[in-house]
Amino acid sequence: MDESCVNIKRLEEDEEQCINEDKTDRDKAEEKLISSNEHSRKPWQQLRSRIRECVLYVKKVLVSFASMEWYCYALLGIITALMSFFMDMTVAKLLNAHQWLYGCLKGHHLLQFLCWTLYPACLCALSTSFTHSICPFSAGSGVPEARAILLGMDMPDYLSLSNLFAKLFGLICTLASGSTVFLGKVGPFVHLSIMVGAFMSRLHVSCRGGKQRAAKGEMLVVASAVGVASCFGAPVSGVLFSIELMGTHYSVKDYCPCFFAAACGAITFRLLSVCSRDQETIQALFKTSFSSDLPYQPFEIFIFALLGLFCSILSCIYLFCHRWALRFIKTNKPISRFLATEKSLYSAIVAFLLACFTFYHSAGYFIAAELTMKQLLTSLLDGTSWYTVSQNASVLPEPQKTFWQAWNPPGRSYFQTLGFFIAAKVGLLVVACTLPLPAGYFMPVFVYGAAVGRLVGEGSAYLLSDGISSAKILINPGGYALAGAAAFSGAVTHTLSPALLALEMTGQCSHAVPALVATLVSNAVARAKHRPSFYDGISLIKQLPHLPSLIRACPKLANVQIKQFVIPAGVVLERTETLASLQHILNDSADGQFPVVDSHDSPILLGTINRSQLWERLHQHRNEGLCKQLEEACSIQPVRLHLTPESTVKQAHCIMSVTGEQRLFITESGRLCGVITWKEMKKIIEEMAKEV
C-alpha cells in the first residue's frame, strides 16, 4: 500500500511538472510571437511618423492652392507625355539598328532580304505572343473598348496594370517593325492614357482618404484627350478628338480639365524633345515652311473640294474592304481556328508577307519603302514642287535629296510611285489591320491621305507649271498633302478634328480653310447613308455596346421608344403621408430617393425627396409626434428632368450621359408611369448590339 501511494504521488508530481513546463514554453512562444509582430508591424516608427507628417504638410500646402483633382490632371498629362517620349525614343533606336544592319549588308541581296523580312516578322511575333500571354485584351487599337468603358460598361480587364504593361511593350515592338507593317500608335496610346487615368482616379480617391469618390468617368474623358495631345504635342485637337470620337455625349464640366491636362501633356512632350536635342526649340512635330504671303489662290478652293471628294471615295473603298476582311476572318472557320491557337505564327506569317512585298528590290522600289513613316510624312508635306526639284535637284539639302530620290527612283517618275503607293497601300493596310497585336490605325491613314493630296497637288502643279493668273504664283503641293491627310483621316474616322490636328502638327495656319473645306466635303460623303466609321465598324463586329455606332449601322434604332423598357418606380409617397408611415417605409426600403405624388389614385408627380432629408425631418419632429403629414414637414423638390413613354432610347441615353442621372422618371400627362435606370439603359444597349 505504501509503495503504491508513493508511486501515485510521484505520477501526480510528474504530471504537474509537465503541465508547468508546457505553460512556460507556451508563454515564451507567445512572447516571441508578440515581439516579432511588434517588430514587423512598426519598423522605424519614428522615421515613419516624420515622413507621414511631411506628406500631410505637403498635401495641406498643395490643397491650399488648388484641389487635389487638378494635381491629378497635371500628373496624368506629365506621365502620359513621358510614356510617349520614351516610347518614341526606343522605337527610333530599334529602327536605326534595323537600317544600320540593312545598310551593312549592301550588295548581298539575299542577306538584305532576310534582314528586311525576318526583323519585322520576329518583332510582330514577339508583340503578339507577349501581349496574349500577359493580357489577351491588349491586342488591337483599344479605342472601341475605351468608348464602351466611357459609356459606363464594366470592363475592368481593359484598365488593369497587366494590360498597361503588355500593351506598352507590344506597341513598342509593333512600331519598331517600321513601314513594312505600316501601323501607328495613336489608338493604343489613347487606351494607355485611359489606363493611367483610371489609376489617377484611384489615386484621387486615396488622397481624399476614401471618403469622397472621384468622378472616374470625368478622369477617363480627360485621359482620352491627353493621349492625342501627348502623341503629337497638339492639345486643342486632342480635346476635339475626345469630344468627337471617344465620348457619346460631352459634358461642359469636362471642358476645362481636358484642356488643362492636354496642355500639361503637350508642353511636357515638347520640352522633352528639346532636352534630348531632337529639336532646337519648342516647335511643331512636322515643321513646314509654306509661304504665308500668298499660300493659295481663290481658284484652288475648288481643287481642295475635289480633293475632299476624292478622299471620301477612297475612304469608302478602304472601309468596305476593312469590314469585309474582319468579317471574313471571323466567319472563315480554318482561319479563325488558326488564329485561336497560333496567333504568334499568324502575325509572323502576315508580317513576313508584307515585308516581302515592300522589299526594296521588289515592289518596295515603287513605294519609297526605305523611308520610315515619319520620313514619308515629312517628304509628302514638303512645300517645294517635285516638278521644280526635278529640274534642279542638286540644290536640295541632303535629307530632302534622299527623300526625293526615294519617290523618284531611276527609270520611274514620282507620279508612278505616288499612284502605285496609293493603289497598293489600301490592300496592305487592310491586311495589316488583321494582325492580333497592339497597333494604331490613325497615323497610317493620315500618311495615306497625305500621299493622295500630294498626287493631286503635283498634278495641279504640273498642269499649271507656268503659275496661276498674271502673278505667276506657283502651286504648293505640300498644302494639298496637308489637306489630303486631314480629309482622308477625317472621312475614315467620321470626325473633323484631323483638320485641326494637321495644322497643329505642322504649325501651318495659312491652310486652315482649305483643310477644313476638304475635311467637310469628305465627311459629308463618307457619312451618307449612315455608313459606319472605322472604329464603329470594329465596335459592330465585336458587338461592343456603343450607341452611336449602333444607330449608324441601323438608323431605325434611333426611334426605339422607352415605353417597352419602363420599370415600376418602387416606393411612391403621397403628399398626405404621415411621418409614422414614413418611418416604416424607411425601415423596409433602401431607396435613396422617393417620388412624391398627389395620391395613389391620381399619381400626379409633384417632385422627389431624399432619404437623408426624411430621416432628418423624422428626428426633428419626433417630440411633436409622428402624425404630421409629409407636405407640412418636408420640402418636396421638383423634378428637373423627366421623359414620356414616347421618348426614344437615344434621348434618354443623352440626358443620362450629360447629367449623370442614374434614373429618370417617366410621366404621361403629369402622371407617374415608372422609371428607367442607367443600369437598365446599359442592358438595353447591350441587347441592341447583339441584335445588330
XYZ file of C-alpha atoms in Angstrom:
692
model
C 0.000 0.000 0.000
C 2.705 2.477 0.937
C 4.641 1.792 -2.255
C 1.527 2.264 -4.395
C 0.742 5.571 -2.670
C 4.259 6.763 -3.238
C 4.042 5.855 -6.913
C 0.745 7.703 -7.310
C 2.211 10.828 -5.684
C 5.244 10.655 -7.965
C 2.971 10.391 -11.017
C 0.958 13.402 -9.904
C 4.130 15.404 -9.332
C 5.455 14.430 -12.772
C 2.170 15.470 -14.408
C 2.205 18.827 -12.613
C 5.818 19.378 -13.684
C 4.952 18.590 -17.341
C 1.974 20.956 -17.218
C 4.125 23.736 -15.748
C 6.790 23.185 -18.419
C 4.135 23.344 -21.181
C 2.808 26.598 -19.766
C 6.244 28.167 -19.617
C 7.011 27.055 -23.206
C 3.656 28.426 -24.385
C 4.267 31.741 -22.608
C 7.737 32.037 -24.146
C 6.329 31.287 -27.618
C 3.601 33.897 -27.187
C 6.155 36.465 -26.014
C 8.343 35.748 -29.053
C 5.327 35.989 -31.384
C 4.208 39.270 -29.849
C 7.695 40.750 -30.006
C 8.117 39.606 -33.618
C 4.720 41.042 -34.589
C 5.516 44.334 -32.918
C 8.865 44.414 -34.674
C 7.331 43.571 -38.109
C 4.411 45.961 -37.817
C 6.279 49.047 -36.743
C 9.833 49.205 -38.078
C 11.467 52.646 -37.804
C 8.373 54.037 -36.129
C 9.910 57.455 -35.514
C 11.114 57.825 -39.111
C 7.745 56.750 -40.465
C 5.912 59.267 -38.331
C 8.185 62.067 -39.587
C 7.619 61.050 -43.215
C 3.882 60.935 -42.586
C 3.965 64.425 -41.096
C 5.903 65.743 -44.096
C 3.462 64.155 -46.553
C 0.483 65.614 -44.699
C 2.147 69.034 -44.639
C 2.865 68.918 -48.382
C -0.699 67.820 -49.018
C -2.007 70.686 -46.909
C 0.132 73.207 -48.809
C -0.943 71.846 -52.197
C -4.623 71.798 -51.305
C -4.378 75.441 -50.227
C -3.604 76.395 -53.862
C -5.952 74.028 -55.720
C -7.957 70.871 -55.176
C -6.215 67.512 -55.489
C -8.033 66.562 -58.676
C -6.233 69.333 -60.602
C -2.872 67.958 -59.479
C -4.052 64.546 -60.675
C -4.906 66.080 -64.065
C -1.444 67.633 -64.329
C 0.236 64.405 -63.240
C -1.829 62.496 -65.804
C -0.553 64.743 -68.612
C 3.063 64.523 -67.444
C 3.087 60.728 -67.037
C 1.453 60.189 -70.429
C 3.934 62.536 -72.130
C 6.850 60.692 -70.520
C 5.480 57.383 -71.796
C 5.061 58.798 -75.308
C 8.533 60.321 -75.446
C 10.422 57.279 -74.185
C 8.366 55.045 -76.464
C 9.334 57.178 -79.476
C 12.973 57.182 -78.380
C 13.057 53.381 -78.003
C 11.346 52.825 -81.341
C 13.755 55.238 -83.064
C 16.766 53.309 -81.735
C 15.306 49.983 -82.898
C 14.550 51.400 -86.349
C 18.064 52.861 -86.617
C 19.531 49.476 -85.684
C 17.487 47.816 -88.435
C 18.537 50.412 -91.014
C 22.185 50.121 -89.931
C 22.147 46.353 -90.304
C 20.370 46.607 -93.658
C 22.960 49.135 -94.867
C 25.873 46.958 -93.745
C 24.582 44.146 -95.931
C 24.558 46.295 -99.059
C 25.498 44.239 -102.124
C 24.224 40.963 -100.633
C 20.625 40.808 -101.804
C 19.767 37.543 -100.051
C 21.073 38.738 -96.687
C 19.336 42.058 -97.145
C 16.110 40.221 -97.941
C 16.411 38.128 -94.779
C 17.195 41.209 -92.706
C 14.284 43.135 -94.212
C 11.709 40.365 -93.719
C 12.744 38.466 -90.589
C 13.248 41.553 -88.414
C 9.611 42.779 -88.561
C 8.287 39.201 -88.561
C 10.109 38.405 -85.321
C 9.022 41.674 -83.719
C 5.373 41.120 -84.660
C 5.504 37.562 -83.350
C 7.102 38.796 -80.116
C 4.470 41.513 -79.749
C 1.618 39.050 -80.258
C 2.978 36.301 -78.010
C 3.908 38.674 -75.194
C 0.631 40.587 -75.164
C -1.570 37.490 -75.334
C 0.417 35.701 -72.628
C 0.255 38.667 -70.242
C -3.194 40.076 -71.103
C -5.269 38.827 -74.068
C -7.286 42.076 -74.059
C -4.299 44.218 -75.072
C -4.467 43.448 -78.808
C -5.929 45.886 -81.304
C -6.440 49.603 -81.077
C -8.377 49.762 -77.824
C -10.430 52.780 -78.882
C -13.733 50.863 -79.361
C -13.312 49.240 -75.945
C -12.416 52.593 -74.374
C -15.580 54.127 -75.827
C -17.641 51.326 -74.295
C -15.961 51.971 -70.929
C -16.772 55.682 -71.165
C -20.346 54.659 -71.890
C -20.408 53.096 -68.436
C -19.815 49.430 -69.233
C -17.891 47.411 -66.655
C -14.739 46.144 -68.394
C -12.087 46.025 -65.643
C -9.686 43.829 -67.633
C -9.154 46.635 -70.136
C -7.989 49.023 -67.375
C -5.701 46.673 -65.446
C -1.991 47.248 -64.860
C -1.146 43.981 -66.633
C -2.929 45.294 -69.726
C -0.980 48.561 -69.433
C 2.361 46.772 -69.284
C 1.502 44.307 -72.062
C 0.137 46.970 -74.403
C 3.125 49.268 -73.826
C 5.691 46.589 -74.645
C 3.681 45.171 -77.532
C 3.160 48.610 -79.079
C 6.907 49.291 -78.997
C 7.549 46.044 -80.890
C 4.822 46.872 -83.416
C 6.166 50.363 -84.116
C 9.717 49.026 -84.379
C 8.564 46.883 -87.317
C 8.676 50.081 -89.363
C 6.906 50.986 -92.567
C 6.835 47.369 -93.732
C 3.878 46.695 -91.422
C 2.811 50.365 -91.596
C 0.964 50.711 -88.266
C 0.821 53.605 -85.819
C 0.378 54.322 -82.121
C -2.484 56.828 -81.666
C -5.300 54.417 -80.811
C -3.349 52.176 -78.410
C -1.766 55.202 -76.792
C -5.189 56.712 -76.112
C -6.080 53.420 -74.454
C -2.834 53.566 -72.446
C -3.666 57.093 -71.366
C -7.118 55.973 -70.211
C -5.495 53.201 -68.158
C -3.274 55.806 -66.496
C -6.388 57.923 -65.968
C -8.094 55.030 -64.160
C -5.037 54.742 -61.895
C -5.090 58.505 -61.250
C -8.778 58.226 -60.345
C -7.915 55.652 -57.678
C -5.084 57.914 -56.501
C -7.547 60.778 -56.171
C -9.790 58.607 -54.006
C -6.872 57.618 -51.754
C -5.768 61.258 -51.401
C -9.228 62.086 -50.120
C -8.984 59.276 -47.616
C -11.536 57.150 -49.437
C -14.345 59.299 -48.045
C -15.345 61.056 -51.235
C -15.250 59.211 -54.500
C -13.697 60.902 -57.525
C -15.581 61.113 -60.800
C -13.994 58.205 -62.661
C -15.791 58.956 -65.907
C -14.527 62.526 -65.923
C -10.926 61.384 -65.401
C -11.213 58.909 -68.299
C -12.620 61.559 -70.638
C -9.689 63.819 -69.728
C -7.272 60.935 -70.294
C -8.567 60.361 -73.823
C -7.754 63.979 -74.688
C -4.305 63.690 -73.106
C -3.489 60.639 -75.227
C -3.657 62.536 -78.522
C -2.003 65.636 -77.064
C 0.956 63.587 -75.813
C 1.389 61.802 -79.149
C 1.728 64.920 -81.312
C 2.004 67.824 -78.874
C -1.425 69.012 -80.064
C -3.660 69.902 -77.073
C -6.572 71.562 -78.902
C -7.126 68.752 -81.412
C -6.714 66.251 -78.578
C -9.696 67.776 -76.775
C -11.718 67.807 -80.009
C -10.805 64.160 -80.539
C -12.162 63.231 -77.112
C -15.358 65.149 -77.838
C -15.969 63.703 -81.309
C -14.750 60.158 -81.104
C -14.495 58.971 -77.514
C -17.496 60.440 -75.727
C -21.033 59.552 -76.699
C -22.246 62.859 -75.248
C -19.925 65.565 -73.964
C -20.421 67.375 -70.678
C -19.310 71.004 -70.428
C -17.834 70.409 -66.956
C -15.121 68.274 -68.597
C -14.035 71.141 -70.865
C -11.522 72.913 -68.596
C -9.956 69.730 -67.129
C -9.449 68.344 -70.650
C -7.646 71.466 -71.840
C -5.555 71.728 -68.675
C -4.356 68.117 -68.757
C -3.831 68.176 -72.541
C -1.742 71.350 -72.244
C 0.385 69.758 -69.498
C 0.949 66.683 -71.667
C 1.766 68.662 -74.827
C 4.188 71.013 -73.037
C 5.982 68.109 -71.339
C 6.260 66.211 -74.632
C 7.773 69.181 -76.445
C 10.121 70.097 -73.592
C 11.446 66.537 -73.551
C 12.176 66.816 -77.281
C 14.171 69.979 -76.628
C 16.051 68.449 -73.681
C 17.008 65.414 -75.773
C 18.254 67.743 -78.559
C 15.842 66.318 -81.109
C 14.633 69.890 -81.641
C 16.381 73.186 -81.108
C 13.328 74.835 -79.572
C 9.659 74.163 -78.947
C 8.072 73.799 -82.367
C 5.619 71.669 -84.315
C 6.312 67.956 -84.692
C 6.414 68.137 -88.523
C 7.580 71.696 -89.077
C 6.794 73.040 -92.554
C 7.828 76.233 -94.293
C 4.935 77.215 -96.512
C 4.784 80.736 -97.863
C 2.369 82.843 -95.810
C 2.174 85.765 -98.258
C 0.002 84.062 -100.881
C -0.449 80.444 -99.729
C -3.173 79.674 -102.285
C -5.407 81.344 -104.828
C -9.238 81.510 -104.545
C -9.465 79.217 -107.567
C -7.689 76.478 -105.629
C -10.559 76.172 -103.129
C -12.442 74.295 -105.841
C -9.491 71.888 -106.246
C -9.380 71.338 -102.477
C -13.094 70.480 -102.518
C -12.484 67.963 -105.307
C -9.618 66.557 -103.241
C -12.051 66.045 -100.343
C -14.460 64.255 -102.671
C -11.677 62.016 -103.982
C -10.565 61.200 -100.413
C -14.128 60.318 -99.393
C -14.462 57.855 -102.287
C -11.169 56.197 -101.370
C -12.198 56.098 -97.707
C -15.443 54.288 -98.578
C -13.460 51.696 -100.542
C -10.984 51.269 -97.695
C -13.684 50.946 -95.012
C -15.626 48.432 -97.100
C -12.506 46.298 -97.603
C -11.623 46.576 -93.922
C -15.055 45.410 -92.719
C -15.076 42.620 -95.312
C -11.657 41.388 -94.162
C -12.663 41.380 -90.479
C -15.901 39.513 -91.215
C -14.068 37.034 -93.451
C -11.533 36.226 -90.735
C -14.273 35.903 -88.134
C -16.543 33.672 -90.224
C -13.919 31.592 -92.044
C -13.511 28.509 -89.860
C -9.950 27.444 -90.859
C -8.544 30.954 -90.358
C -10.482 31.539 -87.147
C -9.265 28.226 -85.726
C -5.695 29.028 -86.735
C -5.955 32.457 -85.101
C -7.419 30.955 -81.928
C -4.437 28.626 -81.441
C -1.498 30.150 -83.338
C -1.761 33.926 -83.071
C 2.007 34.472 -82.968
C 2.582 32.335 -86.038
C -0.185 34.184 -87.889
C 1.418 37.546 -87.053
C 4.827 36.323 -88.163
C 3.464 34.982 -91.483
C 1.478 38.140 -92.286
C 4.386 40.427 -91.343
C 6.749 38.301 -93.462
C 4.438 38.550 -96.493
C 4.069 42.314 -96.048
C 7.843 42.669 -95.779
C 8.337 40.554 -98.908
C 6.050 42.864 -100.841
C 7.714 46.044 -99.530
C 11.292 44.784 -100.046
C 13.239 47.426 -101.935
C 14.304 45.097 -104.753
C 10.679 44.046 -105.341
C 7.557 46.217 -105.134
C 9.117 48.391 -102.429
C 11.127 50.076 -105.166
C 7.941 51.835 -106.319
C 6.501 52.907 -102.916
C 9.506 54.511 -101.172
C 9.682 51.555 -98.771
C 13.073 52.580 -97.352
C 11.555 55.648 -95.678
C 10.069 55.434 -92.202
C 6.563 56.736 -91.536
C 7.960 59.989 -90.161
C 10.180 60.424 -93.215
C 7.257 59.617 -95.513
C 5.088 62.305 -93.939
C 7.952 64.827 -93.887
C 8.662 64.292 -97.590
C 4.984 64.474 -98.569
C 4.484 67.758 -96.669
C 7.465 69.416 -98.362
C 6.348 72.744 -99.813
C 8.630 72.558 -102.846
C 7.101 71.162 -106.025
C 8.771 67.965 -107.156
C 8.422 69.148 -110.741
C 10.644 72.106 -109.842
C 13.025 69.819 -107.946
C 13.359 67.525 -110.955
C 14.681 70.454 -112.961
C 17.438 71.195 -110.424
C 17.717 68.505 -107.725
C 21.305 69.400 -106.780
C 20.255 72.477 -104.816
C 18.342 70.434 -102.238
C 19.840 69.732 -98.799
C 20.868 66.158 -98.051
C 17.760 64.875 -96.184
C 15.328 66.276 -98.763
C 17.540 64.962 -101.577
C 17.356 61.473 -100.048
C 13.566 61.693 -99.752
C 13.275 62.935 -103.306
C 15.349 60.043 -104.629
C 13.103 57.578 -102.770
C 9.994 58.969 -104.503
C 11.697 59.349 -107.881
C 13.814 56.190 -108.398
C 15.811 55.746 -111.625
C 13.594 54.835 -114.514
C 10.386 55.917 -112.764
C 8.630 59.221 -112.158
C 7.129 60.449 -108.915
C 3.644 60.207 -110.454
C 4.116 56.473 -110.896
C 5.445 55.947 -107.367
C 2.642 58.024 -105.807
C -0.004 56.219 -107.863
C 1.373 52.784 -107.029
C 1.717 53.777 -103.368
C -1.970 54.798 -103.227
C -3.148 51.667 -105.055
C -1.004 49.184 -103.110
C -1.290 50.607 -99.601
C -5.063 50.068 -99.477
C -4.597 46.311 -99.611
C -1.544 46.382 -97.353
C -3.407 48.424 -94.727
C -6.380 46.072 -94.788
C -4.137 43.039 -94.309
C -2.123 44.760 -91.542
C -5.333 45.611 -89.654
C -5.995 41.890 -89.140
C -2.848 41.389 -87.048
C -3.724 40.420 -83.426
C -1.306 42.816 -81.741
C -1.417 46.342 -80.242
C -1.490 48.758 -83.153
C -2.887 52.118 -84.168
C -4.553 52.839 -87.471
C -4.864 56.629 -87.481
C -1.301 57.546 -88.460
C -1.144 55.164 -91.469
C -4.426 56.622 -92.704
C -3.043 60.137 -92.172
C 0.089 59.368 -94.220
C -2.019 57.709 -96.909
C -4.207 60.834 -97.178
C -1.076 62.961 -97.455
C 0.037 60.827 -100.424
C -3.358 61.307 -102.090
C -3.144 65.053 -101.566
C 0.426 65.132 -102.839
C -0.608 63.367 -106.041
C -3.387 65.905 -106.647
C -1.053 68.778 -105.794
C 1.745 67.568 -108.034
C -0.725 67.028 -110.867
C -2.056 70.571 -110.450
C 1.485 71.964 -110.265
C 2.429 70.112 -113.456
C -0.645 71.292 -115.354
C -0.189 74.875 -114.112
C 3.607 74.922 -114.255
C 3.602 78.497 -115.562
C 1.791 79.710 -112.455
C -1.707 80.960 -111.676
C -3.005 84.250 -113.054
C -0.743 87.049 -114.143
C 1.256 86.973 -110.893
C 2.843 83.653 -111.899
C 2.172 82.163 -108.440
C 3.201 78.504 -108.296
C 1.038 75.851 -106.659
C 2.231 74.446 -103.324
C 1.763 70.620 -103.398
C 2.602 70.412 -99.685
C -0.604 72.281 -98.895
C -2.589 69.687 -100.835
C -0.816 66.909 -98.904
C -1.819 68.643 -95.662
C -5.458 68.940 -96.756
C -5.488 65.371 -98.092
C -4.186 63.959 -94.807
C -6.902 65.799 -92.876
C -9.648 64.894 -95.355
C -8.900 61.181 -95.652
C -8.341 60.584 -91.922
C -11.464 62.621 -91.147
C -13.510 60.571 -93.609
C -12.252 57.277 -92.191
C -12.990 58.253 -88.566
C -16.041 60.490 -89.321
C -14.502 63.387 -87.391
C -13.411 66.950 -88.107
C -10.615 67.114 -85.538
C -7.963 65.833 -88.040
C -8.204 69.201 -89.808
C -7.036 70.978 -86.662
C -4.592 68.177 -85.843
C -2.896 68.619 -89.228
C -2.468 72.329 -88.547
C -1.080 71.776 -85.042
C 1.316 69.048 -86.204
C 2.754 71.191 -88.984
C 2.424 74.649 -87.432
C 0.600 75.896 -90.544
C -2.383 78.191 -90.023
C -2.338 79.533 -93.590
C -4.055 76.389 -94.927
C -6.771 76.217 -92.268
C -9.606 77.000 -94.704
C -8.540 74.518 -97.443
C -8.004 71.741 -94.900
C -11.400 72.380 -93.319
C -13.167 72.553 -96.711
C -11.640 69.255 -97.843
C -12.482 67.596 -94.489
C -16.090 68.821 -94.561
C -16.637 67.550 -98.109
C -15.069 64.175 -97.332
C -17.137 63.808 -94.150
C -20.360 64.688 -95.940
C -19.882 61.906 -98.481
C -18.456 59.370 -96.022
C -21.386 59.798 -93.597
C -24.012 59.409 -96.344
C -26.450 56.510 -95.963
C -25.314 56.111 -92.326
C -22.115 54.255 -93.194
C -20.150 53.262 -90.069
C -16.721 54.739 -89.464
C -13.548 52.739 -88.929
C -13.986 52.427 -85.157
C -17.761 51.969 -85.489
C -17.172 49.002 -87.772
C -14.876 47.385 -85.192
C -17.463 48.031 -82.456
C -20.171 46.377 -84.532
C -18.083 43.313 -85.388
C -17.012 42.889 -81.744
C -20.606 43.615 -80.616
C -19.445 46.364 -78.280
C -22.374 48.344 -76.827
C -21.715 51.806 -78.269
C -24.983 53.577 -79.059
C -23.794 55.950 -81.861
C -22.205 53.006 -83.678
C -25.430 51.020 -83.443
C -27.541 53.919 -84.700
C -25.225 54.450 -87.695
C -25.459 50.758 -88.541
C -29.227 50.611 -88.033
C -30.848 54.093 -88.128
C -34.200 52.619 -87.010
C -32.749 52.142 -83.535
C -32.764 55.919 -83.032
C -36.577 55.789 -82.976
C -36.905 52.958 -80.434
C -39.237 54.202 -77.674
C -38.571 53.576 -73.994
C -42.138 52.654 -73.050
C -41.329 48.973 -73.507
C -38.384 49.258 -71.085
C -40.099 51.188 -68.266
C -39.922 49.523 -64.840
C -42.040 50.295 -61.738
C -40.946 53.291 -59.694
C -40.750 51.274 -56.471
C -41.915 53.001 -53.293
C -44.084 56.025 -54.112
C -45.053 58.542 -51.393
C -48.239 60.547 -51.139
C -48.121 64.193 -50.158
C -50.523 63.386 -47.269
C -48.291 60.592 -45.981
C -47.822 60.754 -42.204
C -44.439 60.655 -40.572
C -45.393 57.465 -38.757
C -45.918 55.621 -42.029
C -42.744 57.167 -43.419
C -40.745 55.620 -40.610
C -41.987 52.148 -41.575
C -41.224 52.854 -45.255
C -37.658 53.904 -44.483
C -37.105 50.782 -42.414
C -38.379 48.496 -45.185
C -36.911 50.257 -48.256
C -33.300 51.006 -49.216
C -34.030 53.597 -51.945
C -32.079 56.831 -51.748
C -34.793 58.941 -53.370
C -38.577 58.671 -53.368
C -41.064 60.155 -55.848
C -43.967 62.109 -54.312
C -47.396 62.043 -55.995
C -50.690 63.731 -55.248
C -52.321 60.422 -54.327
C -52.161 56.784 -55.372
C -55.472 57.139 -57.154
C -54.267 60.229 -59.013
C -50.469 59.752 -59.348
C -49.595 63.282 -60.477
C -45.824 63.624 -59.984
C -45.143 66.520 -57.607
C -41.440 66.008 -57.048
C -38.929 63.928 -55.126
C -37.490 63.787 -51.641
C -34.186 62.328 -50.477
C -33.848 59.619 -47.851
C -31.451 61.704 -45.753
C -33.924 64.580 -45.639
C -36.686 62.254 -44.450
C -34.563 60.894 -41.605
C -33.633 64.447 -40.598
C -37.278 65.549 -40.512
C -38.309 62.475 -38.568
C -35.690 63.231 -35.945
C -36.748 66.888 -35.705
C -40.488 66.157 -35.348
C -40.132 63.185 -33.010
C -41.027 65.318 -29.995
C -44.051 66.813 -31.758
C -45.497 63.426 -32.670
C -45.432 61.417 -35.895
C -48.923 62.241 -37.059
C -47.738 65.221 -39.073
C -48.070 64.956 -42.865
C -45.220 64.866 -45.392
C -46.037 68.104 -47.223
C -46.101 70.008 -43.921
C -42.849 68.599 -42.558
C -40.639 68.370 -45.652
C -39.936 70.475 -48.723
C -40.629 68.492 -51.887
C -38.013 69.063 -54.619
C -39.439 69.490 -58.146
C -38.314 67.034 -60.814
C -35.939 68.772 -63.213
C -35.848 66.076 -65.908
C -38.472 63.547 -66.852
C -39.445 61.721 -70.024
C -42.596 60.441 -71.656
C -43.236 56.861 -72.847
C -42.813 58.132 -76.439
C -39.269 59.358 -75.742
C -36.530 57.435 -77.532
C -33.649 55.442 -76.132
C -31.276 57.927 -77.756
C -32.864 60.851 -75.865
C -32.778 59.016 -72.540
C -29.150 57.987 -73.058
C -28.155 61.540 -73.982
C -29.757 63.016 -70.838
C -28.233 60.386 -68.547
C -24.763 60.748 -70.087
C -24.664 64.535 -69.797
C -26.374 64.996 -66.426
C -25.080 61.890 -64.698
C -28.584 60.945 -63.537
C -28.873 57.296 -62.511
C -32.616 57.139 -63.209
C -35.268 59.202 -64.964
C -38.991 59.357 -64.207
C -41.461 58.530 -66.971
C -44.668 60.586 -66.918
C -47.713 60.770 -69.159
C -49.948 63.832 -68.805
C -48.232 64.514 -65.488
C -48.976 61.022 -64.124
C -46.098 58.851 -62.945
C -45.762 55.726 -65.108
C -42.440 54.372 -63.849
C -38.692 54.928 -64.164
C -35.818 53.946 -66.409
C -32.424 53.434 -64.772
C -28.865 53.703 -66.062
C -28.367 50.006 -65.369
C -31.414 49.179 -67.481
C -30.157 51.544 -70.200
C -26.829 49.724 -70.431
C -28.665 46.412 -70.633
C -30.817 47.751 -73.494
C -27.765 48.897 -75.463
C -26.044 45.534 -74.959
C -29.113 43.736 -76.334
C -29.236 46.150 -79.282
C -25.580 45.388 -80.036
C -26.304 41.656 -80.144
C -29.269 42.184 -82.477
C -27.263 44.329 -84.911
